[in-house]
CSV table of C-alpha atoms in Angstrom, one decimal:
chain,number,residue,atom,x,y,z
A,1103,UNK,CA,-15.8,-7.1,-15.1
A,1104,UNK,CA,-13.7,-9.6,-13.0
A,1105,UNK,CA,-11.0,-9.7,-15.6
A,1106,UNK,CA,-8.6,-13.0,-16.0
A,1107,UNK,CA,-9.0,-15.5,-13.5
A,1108,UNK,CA,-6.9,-15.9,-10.5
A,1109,UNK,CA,-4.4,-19.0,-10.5
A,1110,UNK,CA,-3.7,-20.6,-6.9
A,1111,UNK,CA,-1.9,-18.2,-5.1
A,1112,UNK,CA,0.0,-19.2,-1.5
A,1113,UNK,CA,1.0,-15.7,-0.1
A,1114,UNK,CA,3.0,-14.6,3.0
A,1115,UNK,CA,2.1,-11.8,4.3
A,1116,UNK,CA,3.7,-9.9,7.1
A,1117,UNK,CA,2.8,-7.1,8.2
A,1118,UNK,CA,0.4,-5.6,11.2
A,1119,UNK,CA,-3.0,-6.9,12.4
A,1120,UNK,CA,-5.4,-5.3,14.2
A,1121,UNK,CA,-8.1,-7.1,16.5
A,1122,UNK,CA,-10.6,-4.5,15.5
A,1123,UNK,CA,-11.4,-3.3,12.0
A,1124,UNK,CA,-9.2,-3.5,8.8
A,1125,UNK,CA,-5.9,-2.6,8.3
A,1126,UNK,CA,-2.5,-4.3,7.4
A,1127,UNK,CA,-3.0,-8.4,8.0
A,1128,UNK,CA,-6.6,-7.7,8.9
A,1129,UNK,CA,-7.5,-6.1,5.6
A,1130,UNK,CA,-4.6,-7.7,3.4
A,1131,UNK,CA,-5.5,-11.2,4.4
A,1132,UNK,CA,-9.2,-11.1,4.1
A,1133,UNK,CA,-9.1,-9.3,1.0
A,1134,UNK,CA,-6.3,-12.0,-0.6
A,1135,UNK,CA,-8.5,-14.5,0.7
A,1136,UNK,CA,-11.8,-13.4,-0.5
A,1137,UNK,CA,-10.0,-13.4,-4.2
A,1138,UNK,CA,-9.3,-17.3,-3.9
A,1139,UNK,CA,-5.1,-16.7,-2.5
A,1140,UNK,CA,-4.1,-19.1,0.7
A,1141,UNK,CA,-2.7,-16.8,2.9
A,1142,UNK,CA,-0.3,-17.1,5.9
A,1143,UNK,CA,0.3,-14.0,8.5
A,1144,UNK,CA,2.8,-12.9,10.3
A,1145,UNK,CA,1.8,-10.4,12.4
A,1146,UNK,CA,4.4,-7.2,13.0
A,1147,UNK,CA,2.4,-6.0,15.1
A,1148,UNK,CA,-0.9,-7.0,17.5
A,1149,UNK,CA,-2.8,-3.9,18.3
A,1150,UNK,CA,-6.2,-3.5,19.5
A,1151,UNK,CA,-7.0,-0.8,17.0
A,1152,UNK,CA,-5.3,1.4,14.6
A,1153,UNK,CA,-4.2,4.6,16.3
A,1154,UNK,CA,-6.5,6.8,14.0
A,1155,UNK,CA,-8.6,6.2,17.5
A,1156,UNK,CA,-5.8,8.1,19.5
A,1157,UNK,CA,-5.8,5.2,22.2
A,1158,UNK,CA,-4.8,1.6,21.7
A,1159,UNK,CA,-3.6,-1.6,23.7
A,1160,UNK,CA,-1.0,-4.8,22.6
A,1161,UNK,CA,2.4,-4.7,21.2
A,1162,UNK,CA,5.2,-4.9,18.7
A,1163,UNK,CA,6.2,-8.3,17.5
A,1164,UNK,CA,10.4,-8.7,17.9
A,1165,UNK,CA,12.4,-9.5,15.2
A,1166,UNK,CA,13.7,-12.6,16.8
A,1167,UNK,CA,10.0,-13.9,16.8
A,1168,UNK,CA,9.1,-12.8,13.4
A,1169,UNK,CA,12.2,-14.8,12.2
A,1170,UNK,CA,11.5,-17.7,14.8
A,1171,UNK,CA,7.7,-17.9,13.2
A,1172,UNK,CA,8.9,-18.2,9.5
A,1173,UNK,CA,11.5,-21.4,10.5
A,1174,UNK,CA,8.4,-22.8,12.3
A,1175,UNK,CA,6.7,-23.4,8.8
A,1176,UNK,CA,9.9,-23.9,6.8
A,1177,UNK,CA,10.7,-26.8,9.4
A,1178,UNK,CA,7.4,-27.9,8.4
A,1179,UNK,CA,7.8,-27.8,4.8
A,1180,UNK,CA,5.4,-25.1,4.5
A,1181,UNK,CA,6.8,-22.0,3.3
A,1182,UNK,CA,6.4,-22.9,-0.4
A,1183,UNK,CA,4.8,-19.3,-1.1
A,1184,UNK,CA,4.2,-18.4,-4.9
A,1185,UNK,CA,4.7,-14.7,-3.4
A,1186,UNK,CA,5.5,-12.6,0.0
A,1187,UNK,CA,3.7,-9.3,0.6
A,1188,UNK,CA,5.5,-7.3,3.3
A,1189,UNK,CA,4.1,-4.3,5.0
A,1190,UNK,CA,4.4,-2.1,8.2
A,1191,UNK,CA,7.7,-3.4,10.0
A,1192,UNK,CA,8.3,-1.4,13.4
A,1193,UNK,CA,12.0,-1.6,13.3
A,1194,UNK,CA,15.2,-1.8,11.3
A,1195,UNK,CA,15.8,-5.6,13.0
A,1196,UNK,CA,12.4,-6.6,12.0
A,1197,UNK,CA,13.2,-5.3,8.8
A,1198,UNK,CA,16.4,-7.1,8.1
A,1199,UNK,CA,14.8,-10.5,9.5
A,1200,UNK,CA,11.9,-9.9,6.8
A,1201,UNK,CA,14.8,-9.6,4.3
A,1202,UNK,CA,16.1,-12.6,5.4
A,1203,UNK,CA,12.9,-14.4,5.1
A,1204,UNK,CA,12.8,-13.0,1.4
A,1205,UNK,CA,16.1,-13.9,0.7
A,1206,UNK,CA,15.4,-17.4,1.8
A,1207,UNK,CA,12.2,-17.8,0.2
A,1208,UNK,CA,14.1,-16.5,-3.4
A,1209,UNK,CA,17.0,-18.9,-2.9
A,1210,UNK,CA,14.7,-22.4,-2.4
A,1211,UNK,CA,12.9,-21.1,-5.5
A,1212,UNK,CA,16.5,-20.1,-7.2
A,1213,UNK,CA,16.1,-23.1,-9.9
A,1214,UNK,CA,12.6,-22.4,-11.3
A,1215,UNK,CA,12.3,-19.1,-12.4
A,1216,UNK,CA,8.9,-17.0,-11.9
A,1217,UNK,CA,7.7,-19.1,-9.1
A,1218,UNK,CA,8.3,-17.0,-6.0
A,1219,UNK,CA,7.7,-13.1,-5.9
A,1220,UNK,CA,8.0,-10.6,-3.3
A,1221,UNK,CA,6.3,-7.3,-3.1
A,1222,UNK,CA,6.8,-4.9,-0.5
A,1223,UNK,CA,5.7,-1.7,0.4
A,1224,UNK,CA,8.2,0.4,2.2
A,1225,UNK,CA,6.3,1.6,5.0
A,1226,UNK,CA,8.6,4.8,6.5
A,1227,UNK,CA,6.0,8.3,6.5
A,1228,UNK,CA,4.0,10.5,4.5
A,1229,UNK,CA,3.9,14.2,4.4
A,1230,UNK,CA,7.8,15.1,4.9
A,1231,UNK,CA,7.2,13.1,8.1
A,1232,UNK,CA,8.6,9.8,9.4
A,1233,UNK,CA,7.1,7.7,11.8
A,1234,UNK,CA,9.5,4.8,12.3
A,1235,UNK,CA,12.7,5.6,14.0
A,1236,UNK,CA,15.6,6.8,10.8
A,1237,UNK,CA,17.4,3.4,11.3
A,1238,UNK,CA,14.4,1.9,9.7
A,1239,UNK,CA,15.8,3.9,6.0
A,1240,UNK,CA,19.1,2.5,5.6
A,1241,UNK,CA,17.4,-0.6,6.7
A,1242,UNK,CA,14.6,-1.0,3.8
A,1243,UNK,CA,17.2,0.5,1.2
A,1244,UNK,CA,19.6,-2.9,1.8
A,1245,UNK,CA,16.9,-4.8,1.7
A,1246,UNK,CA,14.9,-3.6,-1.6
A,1247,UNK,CA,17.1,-5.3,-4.0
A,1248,UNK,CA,15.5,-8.2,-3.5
A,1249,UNK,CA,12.1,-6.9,-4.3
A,1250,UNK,CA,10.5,-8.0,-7.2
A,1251,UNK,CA,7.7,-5.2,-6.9
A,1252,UNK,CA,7.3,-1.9,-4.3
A,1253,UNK,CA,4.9,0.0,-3.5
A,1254,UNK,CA,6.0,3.3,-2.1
A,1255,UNK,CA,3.6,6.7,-1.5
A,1256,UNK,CA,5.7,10.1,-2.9
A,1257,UNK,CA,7.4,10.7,0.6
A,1258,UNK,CA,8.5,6.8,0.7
A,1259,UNK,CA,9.8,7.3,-3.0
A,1260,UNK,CA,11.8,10.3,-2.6
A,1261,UNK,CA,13.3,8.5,1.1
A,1262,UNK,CA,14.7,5.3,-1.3
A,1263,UNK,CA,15.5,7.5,-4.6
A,1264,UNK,CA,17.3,10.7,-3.3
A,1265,UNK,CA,14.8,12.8,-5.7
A,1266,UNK,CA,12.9,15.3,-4.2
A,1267,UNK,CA,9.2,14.6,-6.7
A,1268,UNK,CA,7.9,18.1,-7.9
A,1269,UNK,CA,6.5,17.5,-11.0
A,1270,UNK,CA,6.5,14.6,-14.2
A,1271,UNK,CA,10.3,14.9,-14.4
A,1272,UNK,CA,10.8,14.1,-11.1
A,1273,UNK,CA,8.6,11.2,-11.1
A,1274,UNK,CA,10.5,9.8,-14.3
A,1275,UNK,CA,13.5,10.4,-12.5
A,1276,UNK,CA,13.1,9.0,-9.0
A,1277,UNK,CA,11.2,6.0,-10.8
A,1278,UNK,CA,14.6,5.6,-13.0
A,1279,UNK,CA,16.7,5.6,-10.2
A,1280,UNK,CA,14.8,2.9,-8.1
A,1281,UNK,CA,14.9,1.1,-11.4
A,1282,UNK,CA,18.5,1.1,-12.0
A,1283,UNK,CA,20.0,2.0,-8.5
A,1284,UNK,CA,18.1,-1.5,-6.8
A,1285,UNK,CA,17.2,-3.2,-9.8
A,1286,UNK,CA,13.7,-3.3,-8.8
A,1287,UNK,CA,11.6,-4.3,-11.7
A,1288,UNK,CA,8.2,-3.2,-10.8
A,1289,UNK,CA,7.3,0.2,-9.1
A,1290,UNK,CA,4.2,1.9,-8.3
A,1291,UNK,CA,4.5,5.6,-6.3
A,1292,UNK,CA,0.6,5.5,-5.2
A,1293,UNK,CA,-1.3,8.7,-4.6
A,1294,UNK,CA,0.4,11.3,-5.9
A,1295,UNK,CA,-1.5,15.0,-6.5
A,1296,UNK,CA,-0.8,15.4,-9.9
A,1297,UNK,CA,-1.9,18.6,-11.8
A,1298,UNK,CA,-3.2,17.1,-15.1
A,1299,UNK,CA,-2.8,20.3,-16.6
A,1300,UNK,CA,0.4,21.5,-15.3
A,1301,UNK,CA,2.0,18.5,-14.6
A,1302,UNK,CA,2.9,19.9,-11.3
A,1303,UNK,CA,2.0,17.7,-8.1
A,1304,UNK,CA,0.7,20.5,-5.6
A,1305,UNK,CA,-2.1,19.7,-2.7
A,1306,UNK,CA,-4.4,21.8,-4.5
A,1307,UNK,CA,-5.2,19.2,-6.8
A,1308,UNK,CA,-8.8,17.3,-6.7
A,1309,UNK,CA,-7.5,13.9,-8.1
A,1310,UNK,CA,-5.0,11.5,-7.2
A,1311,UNK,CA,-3.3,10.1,-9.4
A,1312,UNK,CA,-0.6,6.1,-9.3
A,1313,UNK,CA,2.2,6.2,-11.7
A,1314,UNK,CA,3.7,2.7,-12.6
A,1315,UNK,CA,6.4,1.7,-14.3
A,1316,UNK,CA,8.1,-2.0,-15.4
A,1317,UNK,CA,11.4,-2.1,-16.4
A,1318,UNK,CA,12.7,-2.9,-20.3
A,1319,UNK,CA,15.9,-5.0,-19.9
A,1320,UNK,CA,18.1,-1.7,-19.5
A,1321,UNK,CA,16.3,-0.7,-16.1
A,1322,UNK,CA,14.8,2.1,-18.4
A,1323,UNK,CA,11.3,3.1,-17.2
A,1324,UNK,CA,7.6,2.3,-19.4
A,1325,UNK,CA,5.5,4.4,-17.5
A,1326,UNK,CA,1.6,4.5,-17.0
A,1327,UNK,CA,-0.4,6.5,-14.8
A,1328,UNK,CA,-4.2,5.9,-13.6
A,1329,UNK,CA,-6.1,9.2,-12.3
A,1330,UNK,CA,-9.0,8.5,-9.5
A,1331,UNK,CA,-10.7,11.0,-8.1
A,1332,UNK,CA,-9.9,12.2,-4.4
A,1333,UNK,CA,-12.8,11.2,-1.8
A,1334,UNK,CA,-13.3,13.7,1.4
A,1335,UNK,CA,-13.0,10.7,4.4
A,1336,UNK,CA,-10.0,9.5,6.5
A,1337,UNK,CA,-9.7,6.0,5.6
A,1338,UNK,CA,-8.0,3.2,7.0
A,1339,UNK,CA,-6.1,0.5,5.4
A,1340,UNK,CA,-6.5,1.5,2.1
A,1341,UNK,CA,-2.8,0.8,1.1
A,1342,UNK,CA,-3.1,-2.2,2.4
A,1343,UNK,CA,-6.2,-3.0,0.2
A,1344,UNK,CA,-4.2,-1.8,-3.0
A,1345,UNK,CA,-1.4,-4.0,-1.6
A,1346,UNK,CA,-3.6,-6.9,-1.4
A,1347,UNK,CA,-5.8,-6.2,-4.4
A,1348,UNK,CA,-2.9,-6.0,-6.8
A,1349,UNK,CA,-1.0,-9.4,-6.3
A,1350,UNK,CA,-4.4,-11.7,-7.5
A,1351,UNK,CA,-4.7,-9.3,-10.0
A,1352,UNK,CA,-1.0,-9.3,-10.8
A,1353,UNK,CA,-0.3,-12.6,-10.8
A,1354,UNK,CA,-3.8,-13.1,-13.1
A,1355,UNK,CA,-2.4,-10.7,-15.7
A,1356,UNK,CA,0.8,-12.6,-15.5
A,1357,UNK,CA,-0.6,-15.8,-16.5
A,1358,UNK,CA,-3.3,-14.5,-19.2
A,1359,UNK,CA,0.4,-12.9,-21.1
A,1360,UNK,CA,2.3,-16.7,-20.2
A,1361,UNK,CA,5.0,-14.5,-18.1
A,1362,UNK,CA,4.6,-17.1,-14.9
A,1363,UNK,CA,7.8,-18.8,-15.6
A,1364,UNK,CA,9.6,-15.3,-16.7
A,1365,UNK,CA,12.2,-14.4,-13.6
A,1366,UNK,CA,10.5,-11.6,-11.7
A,1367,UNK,CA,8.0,-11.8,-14.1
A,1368,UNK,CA,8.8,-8.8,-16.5
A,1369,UNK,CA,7.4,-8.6,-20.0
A,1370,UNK,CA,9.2,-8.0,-22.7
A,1371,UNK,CA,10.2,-4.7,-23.9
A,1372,UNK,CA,8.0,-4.4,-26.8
A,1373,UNK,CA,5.2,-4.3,-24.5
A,1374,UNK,CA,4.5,-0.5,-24.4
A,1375,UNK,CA,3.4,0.7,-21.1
A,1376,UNK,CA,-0.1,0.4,-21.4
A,1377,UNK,CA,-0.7,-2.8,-21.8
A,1378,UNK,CA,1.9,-4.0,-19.2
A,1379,UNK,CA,0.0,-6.4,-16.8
A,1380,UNK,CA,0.7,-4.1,-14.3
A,1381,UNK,CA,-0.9,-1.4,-15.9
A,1382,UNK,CA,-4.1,-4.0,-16.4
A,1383,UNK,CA,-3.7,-4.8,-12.9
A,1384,UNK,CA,-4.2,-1.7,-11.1
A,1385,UNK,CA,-7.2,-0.6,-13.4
A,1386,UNK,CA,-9.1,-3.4,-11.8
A,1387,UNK,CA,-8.0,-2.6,-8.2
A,1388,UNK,CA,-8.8,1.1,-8.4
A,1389,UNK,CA,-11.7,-0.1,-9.9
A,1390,UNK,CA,-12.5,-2.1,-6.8
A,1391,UNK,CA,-11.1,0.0,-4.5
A,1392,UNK,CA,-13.0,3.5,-5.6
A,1393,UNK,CA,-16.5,1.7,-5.5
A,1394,UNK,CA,-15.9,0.1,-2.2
A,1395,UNK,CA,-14.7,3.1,-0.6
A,1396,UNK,CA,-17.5,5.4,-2.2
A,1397,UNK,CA,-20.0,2.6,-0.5
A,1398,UNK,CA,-18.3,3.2,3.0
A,1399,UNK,CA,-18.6,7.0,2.3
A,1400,UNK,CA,-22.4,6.7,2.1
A,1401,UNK,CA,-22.5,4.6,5.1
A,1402,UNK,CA,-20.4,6.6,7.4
A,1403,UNK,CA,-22.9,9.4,6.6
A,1404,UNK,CA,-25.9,8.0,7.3
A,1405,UNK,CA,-23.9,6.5,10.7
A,1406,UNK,CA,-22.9,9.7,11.6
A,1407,UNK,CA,-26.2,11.3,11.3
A,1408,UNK,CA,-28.1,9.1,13.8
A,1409,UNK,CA,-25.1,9.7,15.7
A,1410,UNK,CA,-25.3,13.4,15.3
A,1411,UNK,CA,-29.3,13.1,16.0
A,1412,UNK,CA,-28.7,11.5,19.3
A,1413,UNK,CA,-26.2,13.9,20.4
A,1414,UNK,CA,-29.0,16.5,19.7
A,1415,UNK,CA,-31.5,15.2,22.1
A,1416,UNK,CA,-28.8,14.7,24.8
A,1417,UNK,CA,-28.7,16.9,28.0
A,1418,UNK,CA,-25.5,19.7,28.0
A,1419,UNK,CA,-22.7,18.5,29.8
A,1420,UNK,CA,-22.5,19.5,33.7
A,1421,UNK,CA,-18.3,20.3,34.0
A,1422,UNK,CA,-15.6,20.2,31.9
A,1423,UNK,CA,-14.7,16.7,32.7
A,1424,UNK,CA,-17.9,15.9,30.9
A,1425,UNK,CA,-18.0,17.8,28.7
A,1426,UNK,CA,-14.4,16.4,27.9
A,1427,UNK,CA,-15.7,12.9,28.0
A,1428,UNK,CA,-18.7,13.5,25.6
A,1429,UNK,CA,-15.9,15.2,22.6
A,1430,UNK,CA,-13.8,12.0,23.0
A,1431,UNK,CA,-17.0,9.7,22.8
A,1432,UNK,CA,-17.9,11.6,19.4
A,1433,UNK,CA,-14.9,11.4,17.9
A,1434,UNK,CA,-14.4,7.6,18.7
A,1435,UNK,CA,-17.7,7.1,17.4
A,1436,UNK,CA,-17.1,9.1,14.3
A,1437,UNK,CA,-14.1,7.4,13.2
A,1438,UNK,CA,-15.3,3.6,14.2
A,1439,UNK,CA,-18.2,4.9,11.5
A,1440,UNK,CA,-15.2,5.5,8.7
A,1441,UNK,CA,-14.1,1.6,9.1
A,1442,UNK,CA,-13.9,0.4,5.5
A,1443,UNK,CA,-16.6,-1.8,5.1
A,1444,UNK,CA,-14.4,-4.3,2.8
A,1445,UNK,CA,-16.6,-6.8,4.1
A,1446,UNK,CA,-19.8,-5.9,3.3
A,1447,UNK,CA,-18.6,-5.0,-0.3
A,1448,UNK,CA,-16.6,-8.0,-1.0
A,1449,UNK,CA,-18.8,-8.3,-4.3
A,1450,UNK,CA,-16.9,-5.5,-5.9
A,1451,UNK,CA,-13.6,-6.9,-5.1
A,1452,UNK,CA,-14.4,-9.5,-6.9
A,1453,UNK,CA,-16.3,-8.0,-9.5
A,1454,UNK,CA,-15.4,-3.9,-9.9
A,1455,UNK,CA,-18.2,-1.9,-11.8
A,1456,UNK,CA,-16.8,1.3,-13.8
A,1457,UNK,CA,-13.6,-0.2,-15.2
A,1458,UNK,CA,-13.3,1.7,-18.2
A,1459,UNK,CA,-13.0,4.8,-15.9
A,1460,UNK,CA,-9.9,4.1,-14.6
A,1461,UNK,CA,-7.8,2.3,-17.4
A,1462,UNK,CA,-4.5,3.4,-17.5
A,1463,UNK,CA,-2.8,6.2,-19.8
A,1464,UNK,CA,1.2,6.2,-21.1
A,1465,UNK,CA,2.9,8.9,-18.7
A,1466,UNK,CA,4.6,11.9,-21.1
A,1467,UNK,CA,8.0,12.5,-19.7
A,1468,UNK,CA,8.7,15.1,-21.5
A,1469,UNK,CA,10.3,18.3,-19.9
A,1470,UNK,CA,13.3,19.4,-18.0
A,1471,UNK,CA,13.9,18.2,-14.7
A,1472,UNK,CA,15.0,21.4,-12.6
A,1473,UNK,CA,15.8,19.3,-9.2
A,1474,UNK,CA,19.0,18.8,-8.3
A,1475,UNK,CA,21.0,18.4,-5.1
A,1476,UNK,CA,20.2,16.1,-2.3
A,1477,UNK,CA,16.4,15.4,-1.4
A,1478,UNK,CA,15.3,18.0,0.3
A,1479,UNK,CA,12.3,17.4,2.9
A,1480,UNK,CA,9.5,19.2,3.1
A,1481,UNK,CA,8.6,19.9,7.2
A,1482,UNK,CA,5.1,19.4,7.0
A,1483,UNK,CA,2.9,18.3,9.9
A,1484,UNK,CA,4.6,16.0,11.6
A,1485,UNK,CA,1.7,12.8,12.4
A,1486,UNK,CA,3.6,10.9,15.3
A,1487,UNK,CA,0.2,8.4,15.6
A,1488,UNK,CA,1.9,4.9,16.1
A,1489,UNK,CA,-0.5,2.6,14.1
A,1490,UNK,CA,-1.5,5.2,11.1
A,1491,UNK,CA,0.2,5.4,8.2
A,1492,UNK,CA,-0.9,7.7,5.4
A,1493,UNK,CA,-0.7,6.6,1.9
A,1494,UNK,CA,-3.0,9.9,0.5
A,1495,UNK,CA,-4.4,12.5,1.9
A,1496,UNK,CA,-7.3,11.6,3.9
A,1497,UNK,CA,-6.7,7.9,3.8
A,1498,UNK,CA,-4.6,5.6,6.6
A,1499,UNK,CA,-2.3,2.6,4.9
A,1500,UNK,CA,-1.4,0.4,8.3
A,1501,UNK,CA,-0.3,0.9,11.7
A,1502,UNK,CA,2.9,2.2,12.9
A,1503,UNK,CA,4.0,2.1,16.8
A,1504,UNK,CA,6.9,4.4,18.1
């Protein structure tokens, strides 16, 4: 099922790049692409790999080059983007000159409504743990306003809401507040372990679970979720992938209901929330995404057990040093063999299989909310890896240098 068919799309899209494998620009673009979008990069960062490899060469892009890049093709007459996808940013500067950019891009589109949108993913930690400096908060929280669309994981959401998420209540809550707080019409807190039963979210749980909401006209929530089940591999760039996925399949959605020309493109509020083109949306990305990712899984095994045969036939190491050398050679191995391979699967971007699997349900909100108070963090490991950025467990979103 390839669903409704993809209008032109010109995208912006800054965020990392990596020269090996497939994560921020390097999966966002290719995957935009390979759905029929034009895409232009700007690259926040330009690292050799992502730092799931423990070792890594290049460097961040400053925020007076990011911002000199975008008045290159404005000077040019060619930043007349339909939409602007904004990822990892290193720094608070970089993120106010990507605000900028997005301010810019809304005010030459001011006069025709629906014909520039911005989606951003908020890029700050996972876990209770930040990896970019605390500047970058404030930072991303004066900026959101402008954003038609985020894309935050629990950690990111309870950072911009104040609400520490514990269970369905929370969720409603912290989803309200981003809603009414930076009248943001369009939210989706991605990977969330959600006890279906309980409707606690503990680590315990075997699924993971994207809640969604779009905004009626009074910032009040319509809320879907979408359950997929949790795969045992460290991936990387998969946020990215849902990043990149979702905007085609957006902006498809949002033609097929005639909301193009709709400012910030929100239906009306007698759409209930399953049949919000969001909610059509990320069925056919998850679709996509679990098929492509289940396809790497069976890959990286059979990779890693020629690897694992070789190491068998291979002489003991002679000292420590080598035997120190011949650990580190394993584990680069191991995790070059967990690359997504987005390329070799581009068929079920285009096309997911299993749709029906993944179609999305109304949230029920019902219950007390028993948090109060000020977010409280959990500790958590913290995961200081400069180009990893973890969306879910066992899966890497972009890169992240500190």
């Amino acid at each position: 099922m390839a669903g409704p068919a993809i209008p032109e799309t010109r995208v912006l899209a800054i965020a990392s790049h990596v020269v090996h494998g497939y994560v921020g620009n390097t999966m966002a673009t290719f995957v935009m692409q390979s759905l029929g979008c034009e895409v232009s990069a700007i690259n926040t960062v330009n690292f050799s790999n992502h730092t799931a490899y423990k070792q890594f060469k290049g460097r961040k892009t400053p925020a007076e080059e990011i911002t000199e890049l975008y008045q290159g093709l404005k000077q040019s007459r060619l930043n007349d983007f339909d939409v602007m996808l904004s990822g990892y940013i290193s720094t608070a500067e970089a993120v106010e000159a990507v605000g900028k950019i997005g301010r810019d891009l809304k005010f030459e589109a001011g006069t025709k409504p629906g014909s520039f949108f911005w989606v951003l993913d908020p890029v700050m930690g996972d876990n209770g743990s930040l990896y970019v400096g605390e500047d970058v908060v404030p930072a991303y929280k004066n900026v959101i306003i402008q954003a038609d669309m985020i894309l935050p994981n629990q950690y990111e959401a309870e950072l911009l809401s104040g609400v520490k998420i514990t269970d369905v209540p929370s969720i409603v809550e912290a989803i309200t507040v981003l809603h009414k707080t930076y009248f943001i019409p369009h939210v989706m807190i991605t990977s969330l372990r959600l006890d279906s039963e309980t409707g606690k979210v503990t680590s315990e749980s075997q699924t993971l679970t994207v809640v969604g909401s779009t905004a009626r006209k009074d910032q009040t929530p319509r809320l879907f979720k979408i359950t997929i089940p949790a795969l045992p591999l460290f991936f990387s760039g998969t946020g990215d992938m849902f990043a990149a996925l979702l905007i085609p399949r957006f902006r498809a959605a949002i033609t097929s209901a005639s909301l193009t020309q709709t400012q910030r493109w929100q239906s009306p509020d007698s759409v209930p929330p399953t049949s919000l083109p969001l909610a059509h949306a990320a069925t056919l990305v998850l679709a996509s995404m679990q098929v492509v990712l289940r396809k790497t899984l069976d890959a990286r095994d059979v990779e890693v057990a020629e690897l694992e045969k070789r190491e068998a036939q291979r002489k003991e190491p002679g000292d420590e040093e080598e035997a120190a050398r011949m650990a580190k050679d394993r584990e680069l191995a191991r995790t070059k063999a967990a690359e997504v391979r987005v390329v070799r699967n581009v068929g079920d971007l285009r096309e997911p299989g299993e749709v029906e699997r993944f179609r999305a349900e109304e949230l029920d909100a019902t219950g007390e909310n028993q948090v109060e108070g000020e977010l409280q963090s959990e500790a958590g490991e913290a995961k200081p890896d400069e180009l990893v950025v973890l969306k879910s467990e066992g899966a890497v979103h972009a890169t992240s240098p500190e």
